[in-house]
Amino acid sequence: MSAHFLFIHVNLLAPVESPDTIPISEATILAHLKANRFSGHILGDFANSPLKPAALAGAINTGQPLAIGFTAYQENIEQIRLWARFAKKLSPGIKIIIGGPQVTFMPAEALRHMPEVDFLCRGEGEEVMLGLARALSQGTEISSVPGLCFLREDEVIETGPAYGANDLDTYPSPYLMDLIDLRYKERAVMLTSRGCSYDCAFCYTPKASNRRVRFYSTERIIEEMKYIKSKGVSAFWFADPNFSFSRKRLVTLLEAVIREVPGINFWCQTRYDLVNRELLLLLRRAGADNVAYGLESANPTVLERINKSIDLERLSGVIRLTQEAGINVELFSMFGLPGETFDQALGTLEFVKKNRVAVDGNSISQQAHLFFGTPMNDNPAAYGIRPFRRTRPAYMSVCRDYETDTMSADQIRRISLIWRLNHNDFAEDVRAGRNLFHRAGFITQNRGALADRPEAICLLARIYLALEEYRAASGCMKLLNKEFSKDPAVQDLLKGPFLCFKVCKETARSGFKVIYDCQGSIDGRLVPATCARFQEAILGDGMLLSEFEEHLAGMGTGESARFDMTFPVDYGQKNLAGEVVMFRVHVHYTMEPVRVESYNGLDDQVFLNEYDLEDTEGLRQYNINLCYRVLHSANARGLLTEMTDFLMLMNLYLKLGFVDRVTAMAEKITENPMILTHAAHIFRVNGQHQKALELLDRVGKDGPRERLIRAQALFDLNRLQESETIVKDMKLSNNIQLEDLRVQLAARLALPMETYFKREEALLDARTRAML
């Protein structure tokens, strides 16, 4: 049996459905290994599909791999260390290899700070891993394998550069070898080239690729696309740094796509000065639905500082040409750049909006990251960048822990908040009534930083309207009228009218809101997709299927009905299309619409609804917005007695910024240490750190949980030394929160490296024990 190799693709920021979780790097390496008679497979650890320890244990016990490989980034390297440590607990002799963007220029000293890692893989992973696989399996000298860094008897061994193949077709396709699971994906990642020849100060790719660009053949790319399409995936993400680097080659590729892989769509990125109207039209014919251009900053002086040559007027013209070709535009941008002021950073956001580019996808901006191998990281002082004083392990770059000569840390944080507030998904969630408490909490916990942003107050007013907090909504609009009356978005909100709903005894009809439960079955078998509780719908707004809505019309509060309904043949869910479903429906409430012409007419007392729904556990699960309205109604009438509901309402009030209400509720809590401690935790996680400390003072005891919450609150208030005094010698068996706080304090207080690593080891041990 051939030697076995395991890869783990770690991305805790993306769900399994995202193309970001396609392990293209690991799979390409594995394809090369398999083509050379080695075996292996890939596991995934994702946001909504975490890798289970038992699954890794099973893979190790079954496959007995010689080594486990990871692709490391700044955001996943601590998770990689955890999995590596866990693997070595199960199989002490297994070798751990990390490669990728964080590793290529990582200092060798990092190996002393990651005792569970055996090798750093420098350069192109296919060649390095194949050489290492041969050495490990044959027992030959590892130091003869190019592209490795490792420790031998505490001496650092660097084996020299590893050069990749000039002809990328040398590496077999992981798609054609069926190494990538596409079951949950709607879009597949493709690479048609590698490398970049430019020299931007924030990017490591030119240095990593020696500023050379290599290509896959058109024939190879088309074959892959055909195969992927045969698997039911017809959307592609071309992840090349510069898709149109060679126009002649790109034209040949696009013409082949049009001819041989019709009916697909794709995303790509390129430089604006390498496209024209003809190429854009060809891109659209081939299926391009999104093109991303590098902007970085809308200020010429800032662009000059980062070696990014952009004619902003010409870029605006290319954006218009792209949009006229029927292609959506995305713009990569950053803030916290060398020499950039706060106003200049705001100017980049305004440039994006002015050019009618949605703040979505890759147009959401982020703080510039100082990664290993980038000129800005290698010599930050030359760029006016001041890294924060931190105790930082050698495997972590400066990343975002800095300020500049022209922007303070508070200003960088503030511009980040403003960009986040302007993301399309923020406004879309508010319009759809989704994630309202999460969105409100973002605004209220950053109220000071966003005080001069009318979009924040507009969004908060809309959230209050959706939750029947009419007086609070009216207060927001009065403030908007006073401070921002000339803002177009404010004018649009203030002009009204406003639609409120009042619980009534009338039967439902068009324009009424209905709160209902439903479940559907086919031949007596329940169909989960048709089952729901505490749903809300406004009849006549087009959100329900017309036949279903016809049955709801005429029902009243407390009524139940049973009826058959035929789903349309073109219904989106194939298992329901054209099917006859028997529905059982129960209406909790019908609510009549009340039109209010002016925000001055919005009044909580007039429109207060009294809800009598006792299943608050079901409400929390199925409709948190209605759960809030039910709990608020009970609290307003003095009927809220269940402590779980009491604490839940405190939490939701705080997310909405109703601190006075929660303070009043806290005063009613009997001197029960456990309940007071829970309440203090709720204050803290909602940004009310001082209030949390005040509540802890009422607890009357200083047990481990109370001390931990106090230390966390002090940390949040930047009272770091006080927090350190509490946790320095604190004992709380296997508590991950405590160990994590101790690590953060070691970093922020710039404690000795020995202290940092002692605490980091304790954290990793606690997390590992939780997995075993």
PDB file of N, CA and C in Angstrom, residues 492-543:
ATOM      1  N   ASP A 492     -36.298  60.429   2.459  1.00  0.00           N
ATOM      2  CA  ASP A 492     -37.133  59.319   2.010  1.00  0.00           C
ATOM      3  C   ASP A 492     -37.809  58.637   3.193  1.00  0.00           C
ATOM      4  N   LEU A 493     -37.088  58.460   4.292  1.00  0.00           N
ATOM      5  CA  LEU A 493     -37.676  57.826   5.468  1.00  0.00           C
ATOM      6  C   LEU A 493     -38.735  58.714   6.115  1.00  0.00           C
ATOM      7  N   LEU A 494     -38.424  59.990   6.255  1.00  0.00           N
ATOM      8  CA  LEU A 494     -39.305  60.878   7.007  1.00  0.00           C
ATOM      9  C   LEU A 494     -40.618  61.180   6.299  1.00  0.00           C
ATOM     10  N   LYS A 495     -40.655  61.043   4.985  1.00  0.00           N
ATOM     11  CA  LYS A 495     -41.877  61.422   4.269  1.00  0.00           C
ATOM     12  C   LYS A 495     -43.040  60.483   4.553  1.00  0.00           C
ATOM     13  N   GLY A 496     -42.740  59.274   5.099  1.00  0.00           N
ATOM     14  CA  GLY A 496     -43.818  58.351   5.421  1.00  0.00           C
ATOM     15  C   GLY A 496     -44.542  57.880   4.158  1.00  0.00           C
ATOM     16  N   PRO A 497     -45.752  57.352   4.282  1.00  0.00           N
ATOM     17  CA  PRO A 497     -46.434  57.028   5.549  1.00  0.00           C
ATOM     18  C   PRO A 497     -45.824  55.787   6.186  1.00  0.00           C
ATOM     19  N   PHE A 498     -46.297  55.494   7.414  1.00  0.00           N
ATOM     20  CA  PHE A 498     -45.789  54.367   8.176  1.00  0.00           C
ATOM     21  C   PHE A 498     -46.930  53.385   8.418  1.00  0.00           C
ATOM     22  N   LEU A 499     -46.634  52.110   8.185  1.00  0.00           N
ATOM     23  CA  LEU A 499     -47.655  51.079   8.306  1.00  0.00           C
ATOM     24  C   LEU A 499     -47.474  50.339   9.620  1.00  0.00           C
ATOM     25  N   CYS A 500     -48.486  50.436  10.479  1.00  0.00           N
ATOM     26  CA  CYS A 500     -48.491  49.719  11.744  1.00  0.00           C
ATOM     27  C   CYS A 500     -49.575  48.638  11.683  1.00  0.00           C
ATOM     28  N   PHE A 501     -49.497  47.687  12.599  1.00  0.00           N
ATOM     29  CA  PHE A 501     -50.491  46.619  12.631  1.00  0.00           C
ATOM     30  C   PHE A 501     -51.018  46.449  14.046  1.00  0.00           C
ATOM     31  N   LYS A 502     -52.345  46.277  14.145  1.00  0.00           N
ATOM     32  CA  LYS A 502     -53.018  46.160  15.432  1.00  0.00           C
ATOM     33  C   LYS A 502     -53.783  44.847  15.476  1.00  0.00           C
ATOM     34  N   VAL A 503     -53.544  44.067  16.550  1.00  0.00           N
ATOM     35  CA  VAL A 503     -54.277  42.813  16.713  1.00  0.00           C
ATOM     36  C   VAL A 503     -55.772  43.098  16.728  1.00  0.00           C
ATOM     37  N   CYS A 504     -56.532  42.291  15.969  1.00  0.00           N
ATOM     38  CA  CYS A 504     -57.969  42.530  15.869  1.00  0.00           C
ATOM     39  C   CYS A 504     -58.726  41.201  15.878  1.00  0.00           C
ATOM     40  N   LYS A 505     -60.043  41.285  15.869  1.00  0.00           N
ATOM     41  CA  LYS A 505     -60.889  40.088  15.860  1.00  0.00           C
ATOM     42  C   LYS A 505     -61.495  39.843  14.492  1.00  0.00           C
ATOM     43  N   GLU A 506     -61.124  40.655  13.521  1.00  0.00           N
ATOM     44  CA  GLU A 506     -61.674  40.504  12.180  1.00  0.00           C
ATOM     45  C   GLU A 506     -60.989  39.365  11.442  1.00  0.00           C
ATOM     46  N   THR A 507     -61.682  38.860  10.422  1.00  0.00           N
ATOM     47  CA  THR A 507     -61.055  37.837   9.579  1.00  0.00           C
ATOM     48  C   THR A 507     -60.044  38.496   8.647  1.00  0.00           C
ATOM     49  N   ALA A 508     -59.044  37.728   8.269  1.00  0.00           N
ATOM     50  CA  ALA A 508     -57.948  38.267   7.459  1.00  0.00           C
ATOM     51  C   ALA A 508     -58.415  38.569   6.041  1.00  0.00           C
ATOM     52  N   ARG A 509     -57.876  39.628   5.483  1.00  0.00           N
ATOM     53  CA  ARG A 509     -58.107  39.977   4.084  1.00  0.00           C
ATOM     54  C   ARG A 509     -56.878  40.729   3.582  1.00  0.00           C
ATOM     55  N   SER A 510     -56.897  41.122   2.330  1.00  0.00           N
ATOM     56  CA  SER A 510     -55.730  41.759   1.725  1.00  0.00           C
ATOM     57  C   SER A 510     -55.267  42.953   2.552  1.00  0.00           C
ATOM     58  N   GLY A 511     -53.986  43.025   2.805  1.00  0.00           N
ATOM     59  CA  GLY A 511     -53.405  44.104   3.601  1.00  0.00           C
ATOM     60  C   GLY A 511     -53.248  43.744   5.061  1.00  0.00           C
ATOM     61  N   PHE A 512     -53.941  42.720   5.546  1.00  0.00           N
ATOM     62  CA  PHE A 512     -53.826  42.289   6.932  1.00  0.00           C
ATOM     63  C   PHE A 512     -52.545  41.471   7.120  1.00  0.00           C
ATOM     64  N   LYS A 513     -52.023  41.531   8.331  1.00  0.00           N
ATOM     65  CA  LYS A 513     -50.926  40.637   8.700  1.00  0.00           C
ATOM     66  C   LYS A 513     -51.520  39.419   9.399  1.00  0.00           C
ATOM     67  N   VAL A 514     -50.956  38.255   9.115  1.00  0.00           N
ATOM     68  CA  VAL A 514     -51.409  37.007   9.726  1.00  0.00           C
ATOM     69  C   VAL A 514     -50.217  36.325  10.383  1.00  0.00           C
ATOM     70  N   ILE A 515     -50.404  35.892  11.632  1.00  0.00           N
ATOM     71  CA  ILE A 515     -49.390  35.103  12.337  1.00  0.00           C
ATOM     72  C   ILE A 515     -49.942  33.681  12.439  1.00  0.00           C
ATOM     73  N   TYR A 516     -49.214  32.708  11.891  1.00  0.00           N
ATOM     74  CA  TYR A 516     -49.800  31.375  11.735  1.00  0.00           C
ATOM     75  C   TYR A 516     -48.748  30.277  11.865  1.00  0.00           C
ATOM     76  N   ASP A 517     -49.249  29.042  12.114  1.00  0.00           N
ATOM     77  CA  ASP A 517     -48.452  27.817  12.010  1.00  0.00           C
ATOM     78  C   ASP A 517     -48.974  27.032  10.826  1.00  0.00           C
ATOM     79  N   CYS A 518     -48.109  26.253  10.196  1.00  0.00           N
ATOM     80  CA  CYS A 518     -48.574  25.387   9.113  1.00  0.00           C
ATOM     81  C   CYS A 518     -47.706  24.148   9.018  1.00  0.00           C
ATOM     82  N   GLN A 519     -48.305  23.088   8.521  1.00  0.00           N
ATOM     83  CA  GLN A 519     -47.535  21.892   8.183  1.00  0.00           C
ATOM     84  C   GLN A 519     -48.224  21.200   7.019  1.00  0.00           C
ATOM     85  N   GLY A 520     -47.415  20.691   6.091  1.00  0.00           N
ATOM     86  CA  GLY A 520     -47.947  20.043   4.906  1.00  0.00           C
ATOM     87  C   GLY A 520     -47.512  18.598   4.826  1.00  0.00           C
ATOM     88  N   SER A 521     -48.331  17.789   4.194  1.00  0.00           N
ATOM     89  CA  SER A 521     -47.996  16.376   4.034  1.00  0.00           C
ATOM     90  C   SER A 521     -48.433  15.890   2.659  1.00  0.00           C
ATOM     91  N   ILE A 522     -47.728  14.907   2.170  1.00  0.00           N
ATOM     92  CA  ILE A 522     -48.061  14.249   0.909  1.00  0.00           C
ATOM     93  C   ILE A 522     -48.294  12.780   1.215  1.00  0.00           C
ATOM     94  N   ASP A 523     -49.502  12.315   0.933  1.00  0.00           N
ATOM     95  CA  ASP A 523     -49.866  10.922   1.215  1.00  0.00           C
ATOM     96  C   ASP A 523     -49.601  10.560   2.673  1.00  0.00           C
ATOM     97  N   GLY A 524     -49.932  11.503   3.568  1.00  0.00           N
ATOM     98  CA  GLY A 524     -49.781  11.255   4.992  1.00  0.00           C
ATOM     99  C   GLY A 524     -48.378  11.419   5.527  1.00  0.00           C
ATOM    100  N   ARG A 525     -47.411  11.739   4.661  1.00  0.00           N
ATOM    101  CA  ARG A 525     -46.019  11.902   5.077  1.00  0.00           C
ATOM    102  C   ARG A 525     -45.689  13.386   5.175  1.00  0.00           C
ATOM    103  N   LEU A 526     -45.250  13.815   6.369  1.00  0.00           N
ATOM    104  CA  LEU A 526     -44.914  15.219   6.568  1.00  0.00           C
ATOM    105  C   LEU A 526     -43.778  15.640   5.648  1.00  0.00           C
ATOM    106  N   VAL A 527     -43.892  16.855   5.098  1.00  0.00           N
ATOM    107  CA  VAL A 527     -42.847  17.417   4.251  1.00  0.00           C
ATOM    108  C   VAL A 527     -42.198  18.559   5.038  1.00  0.00           C
ATOM    109  N   PRO A 528     -40.969  18.366   5.556  1.00  0.00           N
ATOM    110  CA  PRO A 528     -40.355  19.376   6.428  1.00  0.00           C
ATOM    111  C   PRO A 528     -40.332  20.786   5.835  1.00  0.00           C
ATOM    112  N   ALA A 529     -40.131  20.895   4.517  1.00  0.00           N
ATOM    113  CA  ALA A 529     -40.042  22.221   3.897  1.00  0.00           C
ATOM    114  C   ALA A 529     -41.347  23.004   3.989  1.00  0.00           C
ATOM    115  N   THR A 530     -42.452  22.329   4.307  1.00  0.00           N
ATOM    116  CA  THR A 530     -43.748  23.009   4.388  1.00  0.00           C
ATOM    117  C   THR A 530     -44.168  23.272   5.828  1.00  0.00           C
ATOM    118  N   CYS A 531     -43.341  22.890   6.787  1.00  0.00           N
ATOM    119  CA  CYS A 531     -43.701  23.008   8.197  1.00  0.00           C
ATOM    120  C   CYS A 531     -43.031  24.236   8.807  1.00  0.00           C
ATOM    121  N   ALA A 532     -43.824  25.036   9.480  1.00  0.00           N
ATOM    122  CA  ALA A 532     -43.286  26.253  10.096  1.00  0.00           C
ATOM    123  C   ALA A 532     -44.194  26.679  11.244  1.00  0.00           C
ATOM    124  N   ARG A 533     -43.606  27.427  12.161  1.00  0.00           N
ATOM    125  CA  ARG A 533     -44.393  27.945  13.291  1.00  0.00           C
ATOM    126  C   ARG A 533     -44.162  29.440  13.425  1.00  0.00           C
ATOM    127  N   PHE A 534     -45.191  30.127  13.889  1.00  0.00           N
ATOM    128  CA  PHE A 534     -45.135  31.557  14.170  1.00  0.00           C
ATOM    129  C   PHE A 534     -44.640  32.358  12.970  1.00  0.00           C
ATOM    130  N   GLN A 535     -45.147  32.006  11.811  1.00  0.00           N
ATOM    131  CA  GLN A 535     -44.806  32.752  10.602  1.00  0.00           C
ATOM    132  C   GLN A 535     -45.647  34.019  10.512  1.00  0.00           C
ATOM    133  N   GLU A 536     -45.086  35.051   9.910  1.00  0.00           N
ATOM    134  CA  GLU A 536     -45.806  36.305   9.710  1.00  0.00           C
ATOM    135  C   GLU A 536     -45.847  36.635   8.221  1.00  0.00           C
ATOM    136  N   ALA A 537     -46.994  37.021   7.746  1.00  0.00           N
ATOM    137  CA  ALA A 537     -47.132  37.388   6.337  1.00  0.00           C
ATOM    138  C   ALA A 537     -48.205  38.458   6.203  1.00  0.00           C
ATOM    139  N   ILE A 538     -47.951  39.364   5.265  1.00  0.00           N
ATOM    140  CA  ILE A 538     -48.955  40.387   4.927  1.00  0.00           C
ATOM    141  C   ILE A 538     -49.642  39.923   3.655  1.00  0.00           C
ATOM    142  N   LEU A 539     -50.940  39.715   3.737  1.00  0.00           N
ATOM    143  CA  LEU A 539     -51.684  39.219   2.584  1.00  0.00           C
ATOM    144  C   LEU A 539     -51.685  40.265   1.474  1.00  0.00           C
ATOM    145  N   GLY A 540     -51.391  39.784   0.267  1.00  0.00           N
ATOM    146  CA  GLY A 540     -51.413  40.679  -0.877  1.00  0.00           C
ATOM    147  C   GLY A 540     -50.079  41.275  -1.251  1.00  0.00           C
ATOM    148  N   ASP A 541     -49.023  40.984  -0.463  1.00  0.00           N
ATOM    149  CA  ASP A 541     -47.720  41.586  -0.795  1.00  0.00           C
ATOM    150  C   ASP A 541     -46.872  40.686  -1.689  1.00  0.00           C
ATOM    151  N   GLY A 542     -47.427  39.535  -2.100  1.00  0.00           N
ATOM    152  CA  GLY A 542     -46.751  38.673  -3.054  1.00  0.00           C
ATOM    153  C   GLY A 542     -45.744  37.704  -2.457  1.00  0.00           C
ATOM    154  N   MET A 543     -45.636  37.654  -1.136  1.00  0.00           N
ATOM    155  CA  MET A 543     -44.652  36.780  -0.511  1.00  0.00           C
ATOM    156  C   MET A 543     -45.142  35.335  -0.383  1.00  0.00           C
TER     157      MET A 543
END
